[in-house]
Amino acid sequence: MDEPFYKTAAIGYDELFARATNSFIPSLLKAARIAPGHRVLDVATGTGAAAQAAAIIVGPSGAVIGGDISPAMLESAKRNLKDQPITLATFDAHALPYEDRRFDAVTCQLGLMFFSDQLGALSEFRRVLRPNGWTAVSVTTTPERSLFARIGAVIARHAPEKAEKLNRFFSVPDATCLHDLLYRAGFRKIDVQLETRPIKFSSFDDYFSGIAKGATLSGQEYVQLPPDMKHIVREEVWRGLASPSPGEPLTIEMDVLIGSGSR
């Protein structure tokens, strides 16, 4: 796994991205069948939002561990989860440092598509689940149905050397692909649902402002571009969103696939 890749994603995550993606967390936790008293592992926990929501459900009789490969993400999580009963750990999703059948649920919010071996990671999720436990994961789909990843896709077209990194956003593009991954990892009773949320911004300038400052992975790549290429990318993103004016309100519909399966 490429830790610097995840390190860049931590910059500005909460301010720009989490405010939108957190609305998908209740559906993710519902798909994982999380209940009071459960032991939950949240993989690629990022800044800790899903782990925090899971801790509220499991209550004092349960336990939540949130883990990430990125120390930068975990530093953000520590700040967000200060004084909360959540254990944070550094680990690689491909080799979870836990014994077999330890957890009642394993969750992964918008992380699976970045893993170099998605099948291997899902197999690890299944290994640490108790009998009848559930895994639930969420992934982005295609550029035109993403929030900020569409900017990365535009950058990748104009800077092919960045394509491998930026196109990871779309490595699980549809329900069939996600279902197949879960099945091949050994899960059963598999369910995959598409969820859509309208994300509102006061203007295109509001939408793009964080990217211009280097927030999220797309932003980190954007700020490294030459000035003329920055202008080309920004204009192409604006046209792709069919925004009538940079100063008018903007609504973007974001799609997320949520897949679940039992051990």
PDB file of C-alpha atoms in Angstrom:
ATOM      1  CA  MET A   1       0.000   0.000   0.000  1.00  0.00           C
ATOM      2  CA  ASP A   2       1.184   3.530  -0.781  1.00  0.00           C
ATOM      3  CA  GLU A   3       1.109   5.439   2.501  1.00  0.00           C
ATOM      4  CA  PRO A   4       1.997   8.847   0.950  1.00  0.00           C
ATOM      5  CA  PHE A   5      -1.092   8.425  -1.240  1.00  0.00           C
ATOM      6  CA  TYR A   6      -3.257   8.279   1.881  1.00  0.00           C
ATOM      7  CA  LYS A   7      -1.289  11.018   3.626  1.00  0.00           C
ATOM      8  CA  THR A   8      -2.251  13.578   0.999  1.00  0.00           C
ATOM      9  CA  ALA A   9      -5.910  12.627   1.313  1.00  0.00           C
ATOM     10  CA  ALA A  10      -5.935  13.770   4.965  1.00  0.00           C
ATOM     11  CA  ILE A  11      -5.354  17.411   4.081  1.00  0.00           C
ATOM     12  CA  GLY A  12      -8.614  19.324   4.316  1.00  0.00           C
ATOM     13  CA  TYR A  13     -10.657  16.120   4.423  1.00  0.00           C
ATOM     14  CA  ASP A  14     -13.108  17.126   7.143  1.00  0.00           C
ATOM     15  CA  GLU A  15     -13.622  20.653   5.861  1.00  0.00           C
ATOM     16  CA  LEU A  16     -14.246  19.712   2.251  1.00  0.00           C
ATOM     17  CA  PHE A  17     -15.227  16.085   1.875  1.00  0.00           C
ATOM     18  CA  ALA A  18     -16.504  14.617   5.136  1.00  0.00           C
ATOM     19  CA  ARG A  19     -19.363  17.106   5.412  1.00  0.00           C
ATOM     20  CA  ALA A  20     -20.858  15.449   2.325  1.00  0.00           C
ATOM     21  CA  THR A  21     -19.801  11.814   2.675  1.00  0.00           C
ATOM     22  CA  ASN A  22     -20.851  11.508   6.313  1.00  0.00           C
ATOM     23  CA  SER A  23     -24.481  11.454   5.197  1.00  0.00           C
ATOM     24  CA  PHE A  24     -23.864   7.928   3.850  1.00  0.00           C
ATOM     25  CA  ILE A  25     -22.609   6.556   7.184  1.00  0.00           C
ATOM     26  CA  PRO A  26     -26.010   5.602   8.695  1.00  0.00           C
ATOM     27  CA  SER A  27     -26.737   3.365   5.686  1.00  0.00           C
ATOM     28  CA  LEU A  28     -23.293   1.764   5.967  1.00  0.00           C
ATOM     29  CA  LEU A  29     -23.773   0.931   9.648  1.00  0.00           C
ATOM     30  CA  LYS A  30     -27.280  -0.347   9.028  1.00  0.00           C
ATOM     31  CA  ALA A  31     -25.938  -2.650   6.319  1.00  0.00           C
ATOM     32  CA  ALA A  32     -23.396  -4.004   8.833  1.00  0.00           C
ATOM     33  CA  ARG A  33     -26.222  -4.870  11.264  1.00  0.00           C
ATOM     34  CA  ILE A  34     -24.425  -3.120  14.111  1.00  0.00           C
ATOM     35  CA  ALA A  35     -26.240  -3.409  17.459  1.00  0.00           C
ATOM     36  CA  PRO A  36     -25.649  -2.578  21.139  1.00  0.00           C
ATOM     37  CA  GLY A  37     -22.839  -4.632  22.642  1.00  0.00           C
ATOM     38  CA  HIS A  38     -21.151  -5.415  19.323  1.00  0.00           C
ATOM     39  CA  ARG A  39     -17.427  -5.369  18.690  1.00  0.00           C
ATOM     40  CA  VAL A  40     -16.802  -3.346  15.535  1.00  0.00           C
ATOM     41  CA  LEU A  41     -13.714  -2.845  13.397  1.00  0.00           C
ATOM     42  CA  ASP A  42     -13.730   0.208  11.121  1.00  0.00           C
ATOM     43  CA  VAL A  43     -11.072  -0.209   8.421  1.00  0.00           C
ATOM     44  CA  ALA A  44      -9.608   2.852   6.649  1.00  0.00           C
ATOM     45  CA  THR A  45     -11.275   4.887   9.360  1.00  0.00           C
ATOM     46  CA  GLY A  46      -9.877   8.150   8.006  1.00  0.00           C
ATOM     47  CA  THR A  47     -10.780  10.966  10.353  1.00  0.00           C
ATOM     48  CA  GLY A  48     -12.986   8.667  12.426  1.00  0.00           C
ATOM     49  CA  ALA A  49     -16.547   9.621  11.495  1.00  0.00           C
ATOM     50  CA  ALA A  50     -17.851   6.080  10.895  1.00  0.00           C
ATOM     51  CA  ALA A  51     -16.121   4.770  14.027  1.00  0.00           C
ATOM     52  CA  GLN A  52     -17.709   7.544  16.059  1.00  0.00           C
ATOM     53  CA  ALA A  53     -21.176   6.741  14.720  1.00  0.00           C
ATOM     54  CA  ALA A  54     -20.653   3.027  15.405  1.00  0.00           C
ATOM     55  CA  ALA A  55     -19.601   3.734  18.997  1.00  0.00           C
ATOM     56  CA  ILE A  56     -22.900   5.491  19.655  1.00  0.00           C
ATOM     57  CA  ILE A  57     -24.797   2.402  18.496  1.00  0.00           C
ATOM     58  CA  VAL A  58     -22.758  -0.246  20.350  1.00  0.00           C
ATOM     59  CA  GLY A  59     -22.834   1.728  23.598  1.00  0.00           C
ATOM     60  CA  PRO A  60     -20.729   1.110  26.705  1.00  0.00           C
ATOM     61  CA  SER A  61     -21.141  -2.670  26.473  1.00  0.00           C
ATOM     62  CA  GLY A  62     -19.589  -2.745  22.995  1.00  0.00           C
ATOM     63  CA  ALA A  63     -16.230  -1.753  21.547  1.00  0.00           C
ATOM     64  CA  VAL A  64     -15.012   0.003  18.416  1.00  0.00           C
ATOM     65  CA  ILE A  65     -11.563  -0.046  16.845  1.00  0.00           C
ATOM     66  CA  GLY A  66     -10.785   2.374  14.024  1.00  0.00           C
ATOM     67  CA  GLY A  67      -7.687   1.710  11.969  1.00  0.00           C
ATOM     68  CA  ASP A  68      -5.906   3.313   9.045  1.00  0.00           C
ATOM     69  CA  ILE A  69      -2.609   2.931   7.222  1.00  0.00           C
ATOM     70  CA  SER A  70      -2.070   6.700   7.245  1.00  0.00           C
ATOM     71  CA  PRO A  71      -0.603   8.338  10.377  1.00  0.00           C
ATOM     72  CA  ALA A  72      -1.878  11.684   9.053  1.00  0.00           C
ATOM     73  CA  MET A  73      -5.450  10.396   8.942  1.00  0.00           C
ATOM     74  CA  LEU A  74      -5.123   8.900  12.426  1.00  0.00           C
ATOM     75  CA  GLU A  75      -3.818  12.184  13.818  1.00  0.00           C
ATOM     76  CA  SER A  76      -6.978  13.842  12.528  1.00  0.00           C
ATOM     77  CA  ALA A  77      -9.059  11.020  14.015  1.00  0.00           C
ATOM     78  CA  LYS A  78      -7.379  11.458  17.410  1.00  0.00           C
ATOM     79  CA  ARG A  79      -8.340  15.115  17.429  1.00  0.00           C
ATOM     80  CA  ASN A  80     -11.907  14.374  16.375  1.00  0.00           C
ATOM     81  CA  LEU A  81     -12.411  11.493  18.798  1.00  0.00           C
ATOM     82  CA  LYS A  82     -10.704  12.960  21.833  1.00  0.00           C
ATOM     83  CA  ASP A  83     -12.088  11.531  25.098  1.00  0.00           C
ATOM     84  CA  GLN A  84     -14.332   9.060  23.242  1.00  0.00           C
ATOM     85  CA  PRO A  85     -14.227   5.282  23.914  1.00  0.00           C
ATOM     86  CA  ILE A  86     -12.723   4.343  20.545  1.00  0.00           C
ATOM     87  CA  THR A  87      -9.383   2.602  20.052  1.00  0.00           C
ATOM     88  CA  LEU A  88      -7.324   3.843  17.119  1.00  0.00           C
ATOM     89  CA  ALA A  89      -4.651   1.715  15.452  1.00  0.00           C
ATOM     90  CA  THR A  90      -2.264   1.844  12.517  1.00  0.00           C
ATOM     91  CA  PHE A  91      -2.602  -1.175  10.238  1.00  0.00           C
ATOM     92  CA  ASP A  92      -2.727  -2.363   6.654  1.00  0.00           C
ATOM     93  CA  ALA A  93      -6.154  -3.600   5.557  1.00  0.00           C
ATOM     94  CA  HIS A  94      -4.477  -6.445   3.675  1.00  0.00           C
ATOM     95  CA  ALA A  95      -3.041  -7.923   6.895  1.00  0.00           C
ATOM     96  CA  LEU A  96      -5.279  -7.127   9.854  1.00  0.00           C
ATOM     97  CA  PRO A  97      -3.449  -7.584  13.203  1.00  0.00           C
ATOM     98  CA  TYR A  98      -6.354  -9.396  14.871  1.00  0.00           C
ATOM     99  CA  GLU A  99      -7.215 -13.000  15.581  1.00  0.00           C
ATOM    100  CA  ASP A 100      -9.844 -14.937  13.663  1.00  0.00           C
ATOM    101  CA  ARG A 101     -13.512 -14.366  14.527  1.00  0.00           C
ATOM    102  CA  ARG A 102     -12.992 -11.408  16.853  1.00  0.00           C
ATOM    103  CA  PHE A 103     -15.550  -8.875  15.573  1.00  0.00           C
ATOM    104  CA  ASP A 104     -19.320  -8.789  15.129  1.00  0.00           C
ATOM    105  CA  ALA A 105     -19.002  -6.290  12.267  1.00  0.00           C
ATOM    106  CA  VAL A 106     -16.332  -4.860   9.971  1.00  0.00           C
ATOM    107  CA  THR A 107     -16.992  -1.606   8.135  1.00  0.00           C
ATOM    108  CA  CYS A 108     -15.056   0.344   5.519  1.00  0.00           C
ATOM    109  CA  GLN A 109     -16.310   3.724   4.338  1.00  0.00           C
ATOM    110  CA  LEU A 110     -15.024   4.826   0.926  1.00  0.00           C
ATOM    111  CA  GLY A 111     -11.726   2.989   1.283  1.00  0.00           C
ATOM    112  CA  LEU A 112     -11.960  -0.314  -0.577  1.00  0.00           C
ATOM    113  CA  MET A 113     -11.449   1.205  -4.023  1.00  0.00           C
ATOM    114  CA  PHE A 114      -7.972   2.399  -3.005  1.00  0.00           C
ATOM    115  CA  PHE A 115      -6.676  -0.994  -1.850  1.00  0.00           C
ATOM    116  CA  SER A 116      -4.101  -2.641  -4.091  1.00  0.00           C
ATOM    117  CA  ASP A 117      -5.620  -6.083  -3.405  1.00  0.00           C
ATOM    118  CA  GLN A 118      -9.327  -5.573  -2.815  1.00  0.00           C
ATOM    119  CA  LEU A 119     -10.132  -9.280  -2.738  1.00  0.00           C
ATOM    120  CA  GLY A 120      -7.344  -9.916  -0.252  1.00  0.00           C
ATOM    121  CA  ALA A 121      -8.567  -7.131   2.027  1.00  0.00           C
ATOM    122  CA  LEU A 122     -12.158  -8.386   1.942  1.00  0.00           C
ATOM    123  CA  SER A 123     -10.920 -11.874   2.767  1.00  0.00           C
ATOM    124  CA  GLU A 124      -9.213 -10.384   5.817  1.00  0.00           C
ATOM    125  CA  PHE A 125     -12.473  -8.686   6.793  1.00  0.00           C
ATOM    126  CA  ARG A 126     -14.203 -12.063   6.650  1.00  0.00           C
ATOM    127  CA  ARG A 127     -11.444 -13.811   8.606  1.00  0.00           C
ATOM    128  CA  VAL A 128     -11.806 -11.555  11.642  1.00  0.00           C
ATOM    129  CA  LEU A 129     -15.622 -11.757  11.660  1.00  0.00           C
ATOM    130  CA  ARG A 130     -17.488 -13.971  14.081  1.00  0.00           C
ATOM    131  CA  PRO A 131     -19.940 -16.529  12.663  1.00  0.00           C
ATOM    132  CA  ASN A 132     -22.994 -14.679  11.341  1.00  0.00           C
ATOM    133  CA  GLY A 133     -21.110 -11.384  11.538  1.00  0.00           C
ATOM    134  CA  TRP A 134     -21.458  -8.808   8.768  1.00  0.00           C
ATOM    135  CA  THR A 135     -19.142  -6.695   6.682  1.00  0.00           C
ATOM    136  CA  ALA A 136     -20.326  -3.503   4.990  1.00  0.00           C
ATOM    137  CA  VAL A 137     -18.295  -1.373   2.597  1.00  0.00           C
ATOM    138  CA  SER A 138     -19.014   1.725   0.544  1.00  0.00           C
ATOM    139  CA  VAL A 139     -17.322   2.825  -2.676  1.00  0.00           C
ATOM    140  CA  THR A 140     -17.552   5.598  -5.228  1.00  0.00           C
ATOM    141  CA  THR A 141     -18.738   4.717  -8.735  1.00  0.00           C
ATOM    142  CA  THR A 142     -17.938   6.784 -11.853  1.00  0.00           C
ATOM    143  CA  PRO A 143     -16.440  10.255 -12.361  1.00  0.00           C
ATOM    144  CA  GLU A 144     -19.697  11.868 -13.428  1.00  0.00           C
ATOM    145  CA  ARG A 145     -21.421  10.589 -10.273  1.00  0.00           C
ATOM    146  CA  SER A 146     -18.668  11.598  -7.842  1.00  0.00           C
ATOM    147  CA  LEU A 147     -18.134  14.722  -5.774  1.00  0.00           C
ATOM    148  CA  PHE A 148     -14.462  15.740  -6.007  1.00  0.00           C
ATOM    149  CA  ALA A 149     -13.031  12.612  -7.611  1.00  0.00           C
ATOM    150  CA  ARG A 150     -14.309  13.917 -10.964  1.00  0.00           C
ATOM    151  CA  ILE A 151     -11.609  16.573 -10.696  1.00  0.00           C
ATOM    152  CA  GLY A 152      -8.996  13.858 -10.327  1.00  0.00           C
ATOM    153  CA  ALA A 153     -10.346  12.174 -13.448  1.00  0.00           C
ATOM    154  CA  VAL A 154      -9.926  15.391 -15.423  1.00  0.00           C
ATOM    155  CA  ILE A 155      -6.381  15.815 -14.120  1.00  0.00           C
ATOM    156  CA  ALA A 156      -5.592  12.221 -15.089  1.00  0.00           C
ATOM    157  CA  ARG A 157      -6.646  12.891 -18.683  1.00  0.00           C
ATOM    158  CA  HIS A 158      -4.295  15.852 -18.973  1.00  0.00           C
ATOM    159  CA  ALA A 159      -1.475  14.393 -16.853  1.00  0.00           C
ATOM    160  CA  PRO A 160      -1.322  10.665 -17.708  1.00  0.00           C
ATOM    161  CA  GLU A 161       1.512  10.086 -15.239  1.00  0.00           C
ATOM    162  CA  LYS A 162      -1.010  10.721 -12.457  1.00  0.00           C
ATOM    163  CA  ALA A 163      -3.718   8.465 -13.891  1.00  0.00           C
ATOM    164  CA  GLU A 164      -2.894   5.278 -11.967  1.00  0.00           C
ATOM    165  CA  LYS A 165      -3.225   7.041  -8.619  1.00  0.00           C
ATOM    166  CA  LEU A 166      -6.258   9.165  -9.416  1.00  0.00           C
ATOM    167  CA  ASN A 167      -8.262   6.491 -11.217  1.00  0.00           C
ATOM    168  CA  ARG A 168      -8.269   4.312  -8.110  1.00  0.00           C
ATOM    169  CA  PHE A 169     -11.378   6.249  -7.134  1.00  0.00           C
ATOM    170  CA  PHE A 170     -13.274   4.312  -9.813  1.00  0.00           C
ATOM    171  CA  SER A 171     -11.800   0.815  -9.446  1.00  0.00           C
ATOM    172  CA  VAL A 172     -15.162  -0.614  -8.237  1.00  0.00           C
ATOM    173  CA  PRO A 173     -17.466   1.163 -10.695  1.00  0.00           C
ATOM    174  CA  ASP A 174     -20.729  -0.763 -10.388  1.00  0.00           C
ATOM    175  CA  ALA A 175     -22.870  -3.074  -8.268  1.00  0.00           C
ATOM    176  CA  THR A 176     -21.908  -6.185 -10.241  1.00  0.00           C
ATOM    177  CA  CYS A 177     -18.224  -5.603  -9.564  1.00  0.00           C
ATOM    178  CA  LEU A 178     -18.766  -5.041  -5.834  1.00  0.00           C
ATOM    179  CA  HIS A 179     -21.047  -8.078  -5.534  1.00  0.00           C
ATOM    180  CA  ASP A 180     -18.459 -10.229  -7.291  1.00  0.00           C
ATOM    181  CA  LEU A 181     -15.675  -9.079  -4.961  1.00  0.00           C
ATOM    182  CA  LEU A 182     -17.732  -9.879  -1.870  1.00  0.00           C
ATOM    183  CA  TYR A 183     -18.724 -13.287  -3.231  1.00  0.00           C
ATOM    184  CA  ARG A 184     -15.170 -14.240  -4.187  1.00  0.00           C
ATOM    185  CA  ALA A 185     -14.011 -13.243  -0.694  1.00  0.00           C
ATOM    186  CA  GLY A 186     -16.392 -15.829   0.757  1.00  0.00           C
ATOM    187  CA  PHE A 187     -19.301 -13.663   1.862  1.00  0.00           C
ATOM    188  CA  ARG A 188     -22.901 -14.807   1.508  1.00  0.00           C
ATOM    189  CA  LYS A 189     -26.319 -13.148   1.805  1.00  0.00           C
ATOM    190  CA  ILE A 190     -24.753 -10.352  -0.207  1.00  0.00           C
ATOM    191  CA  ASP A 191     -26.651  -7.138  -0.812  1.00  0.00           C
ATOM    192  CA  VAL A 192     -25.516  -4.119  -2.823  1.00  0.00           C
ATOM    193  CA  GLN A 193     -27.479  -0.893  -2.869  1.00  0.00           C
ATOM    194  CA  LEU A 194     -26.931   2.384  -4.700  1.00  0.00           C
ATOM    195  CA  GLU A 195     -27.427   5.528  -2.618  1.00  0.00           C
ATOM    196  CA  THR A 196     -27.571   9.054  -4.018  1.00  0.00           C
ATOM    197  CA  ARG A 197     -27.284  12.351  -2.166  1.00  0.00           C
ATOM    198  CA  PRO A 198     -27.603  15.892  -3.541  1.00  0.00           C
ATOM    199  CA  ILE A 199     -24.628  17.909  -2.277  1.00  0.00           C
ATOM    200  CA  LYS A 200     -25.211  21.670  -2.356  1.00  0.00           C
ATOM    201  CA  PHE A 201     -22.693  24.475  -2.707  1.00  0.00           C
ATOM    202  CA  SER A 202     -23.304  28.215  -2.801  1.00  0.00           C
ATOM    203  CA  SER A 203     -21.424  28.410  -6.104  1.00  0.00           C
ATOM    204  CA  PHE A 204     -18.852  26.675  -8.294  1.00  0.00           C
ATOM    205  CA  ASP A 205     -16.235  28.877  -6.636  1.00  0.00           C
ATOM    206  CA  ASP A 206     -17.347  27.508  -3.261  1.00  0.00           C
ATOM    207  CA  TYR A 207     -17.126  23.953  -4.610  1.00  0.00           C
ATOM    208  CA  PHE A 208     -13.662  24.429  -6.109  1.00  0.00           C
ATOM    209  CA  SER A 209     -12.109  26.623  -3.405  1.00  0.00           C
ATOM    210  CA  GLY A 210     -10.856  23.761  -1.263  1.00  0.00           C
ATOM    211  CA  ILE A 211      -9.356  21.988  -4.259  1.00  0.00           C
ATOM    212  CA  ALA A 212      -7.473  25.169  -5.175  1.00  0.00           C
ATOM    213  CA  LYS A 213      -5.984  25.155  -1.663  1.00  0.00           C
ATOM    214  CA  GLY A 214      -4.866  21.531  -1.971  1.00  0.00           C
ATOM    215  CA  ALA A 215      -7.602  19.743  -0.034  1.00  0.00           C
ATOM    216  CA  THR A 216      -8.205  16.021  -0.698  1.00  0.00           C
ATOM    217  CA  LEU A 217      -6.154  13.895  -3.068  1.00  0.00           C
ATOM    218  CA  SER A 218      -7.555  15.684  -6.131  1.00  0.00           C
ATOM    219  CA  GLY A 219      -6.540  19.010  -4.622  1.00  0.00           C
ATOM    220  CA  GLN A 220      -3.038  17.827  -3.800  1.00  0.00           C
ATOM    221  CA  GLU A 221      -2.542  16.856  -7.417  1.00  0.00           C
ATOM    222  CA  TYR A 222      -4.207  20.021  -8.719  1.00  0.00           C
ATOM    223  CA  VAL A 223      -1.911  22.434  -6.872  1.00  0.00           C
ATOM    224  CA  GLN A 224       1.133  20.733  -8.400  1.00  0.00           C
ATOM    225  CA  LEU A 225      -0.007  21.481 -11.953  1.00  0.00           C
ATOM    226  CA  PRO A 226       1.453  24.337 -14.021  1.00  0.00           C
ATOM    227  CA  PRO A 227      -0.751  27.482 -14.056  1.00  0.00           C
ATOM    228  CA  ASP A 228      -1.973  26.928 -17.622  1.00  0.00           C
ATOM    229  CA  MET A 229      -2.943  23.338 -16.826  1.00  0.00           C
ATOM    230  CA  LYS A 230      -4.764  24.446 -13.668  1.00  0.00           C
ATOM    231  CA  HIS A 231      -6.881  26.777 -15.800  1.00  0.00           C
ATOM    232  CA  ILE A 232      -7.676  24.007 -18.296  1.00  0.00           C
ATOM    233  CA  VAL A 233      -8.674  21.559 -15.552  1.00  0.00           C
ATOM    234  CA  ARG A 234     -10.839  24.077 -13.714  1.00  0.00           C
ATOM    235  CA  GLU A 235     -12.653  25.101 -16.902  1.00  0.00           C
ATOM    236  CA  GLU A 236     -13.245  21.486 -17.929  1.00  0.00           C
ATOM    237  CA  VAL A 237     -14.666  20.609 -14.506  1.00  0.00           C
ATOM    238  CA  TRP A 238     -16.921  23.668 -14.617  1.00  0.00           C
ATOM    239  CA  ARG A 239     -18.249  22.789 -18.062  1.00  0.00           C
ATOM    240  CA  GLY A 240     -18.772  19.168 -17.015  1.00  0.00           C
ATOM    241  CA  LEU A 241     -20.989  20.282 -14.146  1.00  0.00           C
ATOM    242  CA  ALA A 242     -23.084  22.418 -16.518  1.00  0.00           C
ATOM    243  CA  SER A 243     -22.783  25.350 -14.146  1.00  0.00           C
ATOM    244  CA  PRO A 244     -24.407  28.403 -15.735  1.00  0.00           C
ATOM    245  CA  SER A 245     -22.204  30.816 -13.799  1.00  0.00           C
ATOM    246  CA  PRO A 246     -19.326  30.419 -11.300  1.00  0.00           C
ATOM    247  CA  GLY A 247     -21.311  32.561  -8.859  1.00  0.00           C
ATOM    248  CA  GLU A 248     -24.650  30.730  -8.946  1.00  0.00           C
ATOM    249  CA  PRO A 249     -25.740  27.900  -6.583  1.00  0.00           C
ATOM    250  CA  LEU A 250     -24.501  24.441  -7.501  1.00  0.00           C
ATOM    251  CA  THR A 251     -25.939  21.010  -6.649  1.00  0.00           C
ATOM    252  CA  ILE A 252     -24.018  17.814  -7.374  1.00  0.00           C
ATOM    253  CA  GLU A 253     -25.604  14.384  -7.099  1.00  0.00           C
ATOM    254  CA  MET A 254     -23.142  11.921  -5.577  1.00  0.00           C
ATOM    255  CA  ASP A 255     -23.562   8.148  -5.907  1.00  0.00           C
ATOM    256  CA  VAL A 256     -22.174   5.621  -3.437  1.00  0.00           C
ATOM    257  CA  LEU A 257     -22.490   1.835  -3.569  1.00  0.00           C
ATOM    258  CA  ILE A 258     -22.981   0.109  -0.223  1.00  0.00           C
ATOM    259  CA  GLY A 259     -22.300  -3.620  -0.230  1.00  0.00           C
ATOM    260  CA  SER A 260     -22.720  -6.037   2.645  1.00  0.00           C
ATOM    261  CA  GLY A 261     -22.278  -9.721   3.270  1.00  0.00           C
ATOM    262  CA  SER A 262     -22.332 -12.197   6.134  1.00  0.00           C
ATOM    263  CA  ARG A 263     -19.670 -14.624   7.218  1.00  0.00           C
TER     264      ARG A 263
END
